[in-house]
CSV table of C-alpha atoms in Angstrom, one decimal:
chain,number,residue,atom,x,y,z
Z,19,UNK,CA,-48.1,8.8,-48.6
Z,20,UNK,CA,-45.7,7.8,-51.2
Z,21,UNK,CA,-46.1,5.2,-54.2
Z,22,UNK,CA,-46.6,1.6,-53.4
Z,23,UNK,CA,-44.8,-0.9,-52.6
Z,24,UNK,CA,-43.3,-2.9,-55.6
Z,25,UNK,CA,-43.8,-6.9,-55.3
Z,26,UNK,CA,-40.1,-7.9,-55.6
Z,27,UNK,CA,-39.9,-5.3,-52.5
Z,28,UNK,CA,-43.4,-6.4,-51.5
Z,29,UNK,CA,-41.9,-9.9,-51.2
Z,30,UNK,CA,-39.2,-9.3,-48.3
Z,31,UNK,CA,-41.8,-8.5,-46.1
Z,32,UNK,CA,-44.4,-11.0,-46.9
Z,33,UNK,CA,-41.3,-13.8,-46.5
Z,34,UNK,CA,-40.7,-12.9,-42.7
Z,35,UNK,CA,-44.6,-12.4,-42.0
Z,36,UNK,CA,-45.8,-15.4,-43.8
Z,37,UNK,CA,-44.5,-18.3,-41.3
Z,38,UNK,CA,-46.5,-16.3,-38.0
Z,39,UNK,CA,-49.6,-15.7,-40.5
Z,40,UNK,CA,-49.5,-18.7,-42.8
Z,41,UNK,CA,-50.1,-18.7,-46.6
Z,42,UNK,CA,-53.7,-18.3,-47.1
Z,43,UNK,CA,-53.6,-14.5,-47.1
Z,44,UNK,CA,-53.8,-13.2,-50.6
Z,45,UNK,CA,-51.0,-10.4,-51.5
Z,46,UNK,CA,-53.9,-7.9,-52.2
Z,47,UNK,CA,-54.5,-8.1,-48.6
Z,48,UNK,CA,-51.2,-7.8,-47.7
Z,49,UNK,CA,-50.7,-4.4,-49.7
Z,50,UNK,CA,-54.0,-3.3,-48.0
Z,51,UNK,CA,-52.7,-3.9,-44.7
Z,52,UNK,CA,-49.4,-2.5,-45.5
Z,53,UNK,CA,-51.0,0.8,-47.1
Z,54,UNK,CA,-52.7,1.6,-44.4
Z,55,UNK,CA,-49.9,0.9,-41.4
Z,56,UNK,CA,-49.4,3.8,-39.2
Z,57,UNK,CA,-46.7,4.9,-36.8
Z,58,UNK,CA,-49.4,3.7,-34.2
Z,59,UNK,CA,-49.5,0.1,-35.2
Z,60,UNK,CA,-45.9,-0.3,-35.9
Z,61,UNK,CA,-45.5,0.7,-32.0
Z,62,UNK,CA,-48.1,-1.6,-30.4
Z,63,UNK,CA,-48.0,-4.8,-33.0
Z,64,UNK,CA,-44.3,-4.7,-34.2
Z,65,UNK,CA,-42.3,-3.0,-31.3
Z,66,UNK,CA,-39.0,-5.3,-32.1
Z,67,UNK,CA,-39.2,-4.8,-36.0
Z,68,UNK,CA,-36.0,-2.6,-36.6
Z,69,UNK,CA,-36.7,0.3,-39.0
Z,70,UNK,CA,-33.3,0.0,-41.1
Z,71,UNK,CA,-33.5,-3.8,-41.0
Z,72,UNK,CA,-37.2,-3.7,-42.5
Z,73,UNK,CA,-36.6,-0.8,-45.0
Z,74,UNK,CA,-33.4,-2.8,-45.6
Z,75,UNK,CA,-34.5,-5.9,-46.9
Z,76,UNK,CA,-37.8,-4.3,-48.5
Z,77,UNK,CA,-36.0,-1.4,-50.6
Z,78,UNK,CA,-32.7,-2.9,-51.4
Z,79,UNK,CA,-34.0,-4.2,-54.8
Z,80,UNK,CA,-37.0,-1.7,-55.8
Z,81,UNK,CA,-36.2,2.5,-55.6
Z,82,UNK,CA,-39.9,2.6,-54.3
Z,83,UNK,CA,-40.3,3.9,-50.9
Z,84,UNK,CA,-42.9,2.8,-48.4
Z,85,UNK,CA,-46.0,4.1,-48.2
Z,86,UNK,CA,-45.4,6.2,-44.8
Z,87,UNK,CA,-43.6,8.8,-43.8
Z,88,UNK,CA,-40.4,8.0,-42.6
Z,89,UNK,CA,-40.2,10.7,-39.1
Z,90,UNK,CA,-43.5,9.0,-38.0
Z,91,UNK,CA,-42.1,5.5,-38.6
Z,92,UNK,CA,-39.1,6.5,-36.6
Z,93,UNK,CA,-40.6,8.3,-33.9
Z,94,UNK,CA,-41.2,5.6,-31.6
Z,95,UNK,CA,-38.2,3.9,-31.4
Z,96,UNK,CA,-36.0,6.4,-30.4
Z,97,UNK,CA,-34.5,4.7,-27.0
Z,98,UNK,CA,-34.8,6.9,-24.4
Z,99,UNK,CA,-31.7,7.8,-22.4
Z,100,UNK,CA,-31.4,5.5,-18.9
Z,101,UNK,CA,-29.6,8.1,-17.3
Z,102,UNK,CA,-32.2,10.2,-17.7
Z,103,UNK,CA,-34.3,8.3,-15.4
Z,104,UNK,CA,-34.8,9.8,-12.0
Z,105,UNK,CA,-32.6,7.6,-9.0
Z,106,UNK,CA,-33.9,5.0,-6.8
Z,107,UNK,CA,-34.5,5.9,-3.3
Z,108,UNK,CA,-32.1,3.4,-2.4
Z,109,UNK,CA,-29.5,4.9,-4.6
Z,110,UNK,CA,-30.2,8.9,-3.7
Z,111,UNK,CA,-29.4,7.6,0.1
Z,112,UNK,CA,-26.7,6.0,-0.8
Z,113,UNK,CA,-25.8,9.3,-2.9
Z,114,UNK,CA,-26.3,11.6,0.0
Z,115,UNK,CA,-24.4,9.3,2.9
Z,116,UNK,CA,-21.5,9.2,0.7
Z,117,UNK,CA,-21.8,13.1,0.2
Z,118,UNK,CA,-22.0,13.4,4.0
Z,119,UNK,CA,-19.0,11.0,4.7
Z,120,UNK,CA,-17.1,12.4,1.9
Z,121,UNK,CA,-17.7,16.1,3.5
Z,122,UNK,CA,-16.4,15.0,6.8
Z,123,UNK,CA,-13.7,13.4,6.1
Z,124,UNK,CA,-12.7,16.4,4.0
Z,125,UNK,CA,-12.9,18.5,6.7
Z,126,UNK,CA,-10.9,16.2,9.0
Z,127,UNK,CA,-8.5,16.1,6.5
Z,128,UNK,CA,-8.4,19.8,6.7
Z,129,UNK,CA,-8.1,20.4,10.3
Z,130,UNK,CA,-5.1,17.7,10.0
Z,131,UNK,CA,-3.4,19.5,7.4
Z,132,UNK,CA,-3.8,22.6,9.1
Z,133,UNK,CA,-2.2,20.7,12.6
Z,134,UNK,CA,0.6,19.2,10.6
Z,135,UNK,CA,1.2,22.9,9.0
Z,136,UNK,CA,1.6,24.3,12.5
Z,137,UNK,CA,3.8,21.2,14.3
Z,138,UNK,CA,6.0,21.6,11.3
Z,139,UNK,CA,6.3,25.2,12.8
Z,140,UNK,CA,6.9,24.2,15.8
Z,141,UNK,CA,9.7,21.5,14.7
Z,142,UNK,CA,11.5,24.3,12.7
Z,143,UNK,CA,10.9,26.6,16.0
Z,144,UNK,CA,12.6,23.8,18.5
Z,145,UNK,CA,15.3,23.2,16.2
Z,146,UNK,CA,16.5,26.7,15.8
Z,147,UNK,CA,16.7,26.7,19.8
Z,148,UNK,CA,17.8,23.9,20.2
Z,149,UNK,CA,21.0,24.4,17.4
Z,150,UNK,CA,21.3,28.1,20.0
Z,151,UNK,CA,21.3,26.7,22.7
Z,152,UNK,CA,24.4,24.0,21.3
Z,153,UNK,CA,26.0,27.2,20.0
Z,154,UNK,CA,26.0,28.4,23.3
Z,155,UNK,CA,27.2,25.5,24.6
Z,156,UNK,CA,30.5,25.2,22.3
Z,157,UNK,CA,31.1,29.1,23.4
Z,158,UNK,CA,30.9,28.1,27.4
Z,159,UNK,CA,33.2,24.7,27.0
Z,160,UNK,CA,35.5,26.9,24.6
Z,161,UNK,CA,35.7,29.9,27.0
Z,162,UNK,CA,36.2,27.0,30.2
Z,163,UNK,CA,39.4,25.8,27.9
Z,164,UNK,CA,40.6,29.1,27.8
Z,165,UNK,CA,40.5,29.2,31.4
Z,166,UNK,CA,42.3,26.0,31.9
Z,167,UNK,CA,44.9,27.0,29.8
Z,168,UNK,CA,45.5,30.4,32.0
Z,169,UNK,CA,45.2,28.6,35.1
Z,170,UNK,CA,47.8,26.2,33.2
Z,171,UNK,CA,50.3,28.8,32.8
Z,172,UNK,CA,50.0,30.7,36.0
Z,173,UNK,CA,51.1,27.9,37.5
Z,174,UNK,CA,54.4,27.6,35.1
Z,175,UNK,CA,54.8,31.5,36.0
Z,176,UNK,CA,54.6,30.3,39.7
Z,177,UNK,CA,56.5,28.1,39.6
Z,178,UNK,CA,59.4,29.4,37.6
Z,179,UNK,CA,60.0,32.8,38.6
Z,180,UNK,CA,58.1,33.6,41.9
Z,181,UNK,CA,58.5,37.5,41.6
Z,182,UNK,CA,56.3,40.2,41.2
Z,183,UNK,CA,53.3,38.7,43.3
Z,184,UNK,CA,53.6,37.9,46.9
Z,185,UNK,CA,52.3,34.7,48.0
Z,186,UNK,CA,48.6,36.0,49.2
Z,187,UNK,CA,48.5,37.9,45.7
Z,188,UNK,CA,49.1,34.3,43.5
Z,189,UNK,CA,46.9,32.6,45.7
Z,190,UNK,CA,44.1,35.0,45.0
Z,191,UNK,CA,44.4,35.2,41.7
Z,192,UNK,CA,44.0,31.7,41.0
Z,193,UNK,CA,41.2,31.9,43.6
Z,194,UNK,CA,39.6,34.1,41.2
Z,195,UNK,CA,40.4,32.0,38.1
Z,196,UNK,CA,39.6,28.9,39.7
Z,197,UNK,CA,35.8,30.6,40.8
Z,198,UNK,CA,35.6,31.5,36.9
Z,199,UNK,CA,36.2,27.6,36.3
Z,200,UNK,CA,33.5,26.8,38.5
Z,201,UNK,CA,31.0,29.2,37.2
Z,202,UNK,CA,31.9,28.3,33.6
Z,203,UNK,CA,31.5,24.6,34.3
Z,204,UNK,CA,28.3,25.4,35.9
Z,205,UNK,CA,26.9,27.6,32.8
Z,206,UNK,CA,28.6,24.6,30.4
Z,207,UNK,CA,26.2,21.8,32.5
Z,208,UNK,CA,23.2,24.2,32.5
Z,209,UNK,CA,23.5,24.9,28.9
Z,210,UNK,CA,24.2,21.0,28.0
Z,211,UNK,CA,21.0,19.9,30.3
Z,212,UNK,CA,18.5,23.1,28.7
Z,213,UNK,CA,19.6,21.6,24.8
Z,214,UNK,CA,18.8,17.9,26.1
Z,215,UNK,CA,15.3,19.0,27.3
Z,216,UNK,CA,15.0,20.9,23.8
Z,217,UNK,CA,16.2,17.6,21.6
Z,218,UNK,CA,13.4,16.1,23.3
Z,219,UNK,CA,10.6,18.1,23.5
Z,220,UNK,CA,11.7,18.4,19.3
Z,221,UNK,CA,11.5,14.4,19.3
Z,222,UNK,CA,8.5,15.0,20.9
Z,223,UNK,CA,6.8,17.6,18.1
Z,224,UNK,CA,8.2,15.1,15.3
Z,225,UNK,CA,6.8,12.0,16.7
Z,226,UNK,CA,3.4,13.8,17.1
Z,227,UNK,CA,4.0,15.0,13.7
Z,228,UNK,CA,4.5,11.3,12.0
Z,229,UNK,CA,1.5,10.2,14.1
Z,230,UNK,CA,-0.5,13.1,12.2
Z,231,UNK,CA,0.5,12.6,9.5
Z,232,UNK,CA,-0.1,8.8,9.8
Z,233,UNK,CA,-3.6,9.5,10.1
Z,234,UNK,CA,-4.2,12.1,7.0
Z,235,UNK,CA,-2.7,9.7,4.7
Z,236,UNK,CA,-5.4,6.4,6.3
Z,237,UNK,CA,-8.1,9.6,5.9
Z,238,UNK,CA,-7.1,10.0,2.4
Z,239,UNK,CA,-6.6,6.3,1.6
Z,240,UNK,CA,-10.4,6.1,3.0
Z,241,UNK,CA,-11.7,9.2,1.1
Z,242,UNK,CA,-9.9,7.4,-2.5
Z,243,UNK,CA,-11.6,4.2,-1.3
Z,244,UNK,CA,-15.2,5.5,-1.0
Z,245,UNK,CA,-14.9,7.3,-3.9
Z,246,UNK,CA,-14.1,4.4,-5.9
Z,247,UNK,CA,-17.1,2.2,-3.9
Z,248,UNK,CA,-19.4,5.3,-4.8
Z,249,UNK,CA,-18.1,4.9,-8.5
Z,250,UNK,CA,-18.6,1.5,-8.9
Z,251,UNK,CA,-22.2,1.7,-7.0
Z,252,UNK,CA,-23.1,4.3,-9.4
């Protein structure tokens, strides 16, 4: 207990009391009552009486303190922390279905990424075929020129000199180079129809690819969506 309460102190307090309690209550009993307050009454009778505002306006003229101690006075109004408060049921199964969704479409997302990973693969696989195959192709049409131009100019030698060959021996020989014509043009359409099947079967791998991909980023749009509907539930 510490030393009364001084009455130009005392007064505060009687001014905010004396309108609920009226006038007829003699400042002896006020002191009484006041003397013997304890942390218990404060709690039940004066719940919305602020601590600071009441020691405020009682102690800011007298260096008396009042008679209680002050960690009892304060004790009951410490507010207690609302997020300390256990969860409604409503809210922990709203908690746990968002957990649930969240974990599937994380692992969706997974399995996606891991699909686009591999057709990516695959793209860069068609593609170095397919550029082969073209490679091969330019080789063929090049070595069918070549053979043009030597059936070209067997036919000036032919046709300009005559000797050397007999007949039977010329017409073979461009028998022959007319058979490697053939083949070549044959090897130059194969090639040319094996890299069209490969530019579409990579088409093919990329347009699966964007449609993957489509999908991951509308999984990830949905994951960032429920997330923020989780956050604002919260």
């Amino acid at each position: 207990m510490g030393k009364g309460i001084s009455s130009d102190a005392f007064s505060y307090l009687m001014f905010g009391f004396s309108a609920t309690f009226g006038k007829d209550v003699t400042e002896q009993h006020w002191v009484s009552i006041f003397q013997n307050l304890s942390a218990e009454d404060i709690t039940w009778r004066a719940p919305w009486i602020r601590p600071s505002f009441l020691l405020y306006n009682s102690l800011r003229d007298s260096l008396y303190q009042l008679p209680m101690d002050w960690h009892n006075w304060n004790s009951p109004f410490w507010v207690k922390n609302p997020f300390s408060e256990e969860m409604s049921p409503e809210l922990e199964m709203a908690k746990h279905e968002f957990e649930r969704e969240k974990a599937k479409l994380l692992r969706d997302i997974s399995s996606f990424q891991e699909e686009n990973y591999q057709l990516k693969i695959d793209v860069q696989i068609e593609k170095s075929r397919t550029e082969k195959v073209q490679k091969e192709a330019e080789i063929t049409r090049k070595e069918l020129s070549d053979l043009y131009l030597e059936n070209k100019k067997l036919r000036s030698t032919i046709r300009n000199s005559g000797l050397g060959k007999s007949s039977a021996e010329w017409k073979e020989e461009i028998s022959n180079i007319k058979g490697g014509m053939e083949f070549w043009k044959a090897e130059v359409k194969k090639e040319e129809e094996k890299a069209a099947q490969l530019r579409g079967k990579m088409r093919d791998v990329e347009n699966v690819l964007q449609a993957h991909q489509q999908h991951l980023d509308d999984l990830l749009r949905a994951l960032e969506e429920k997330s923020g509907q989780h956050d604002r539930d919260i």
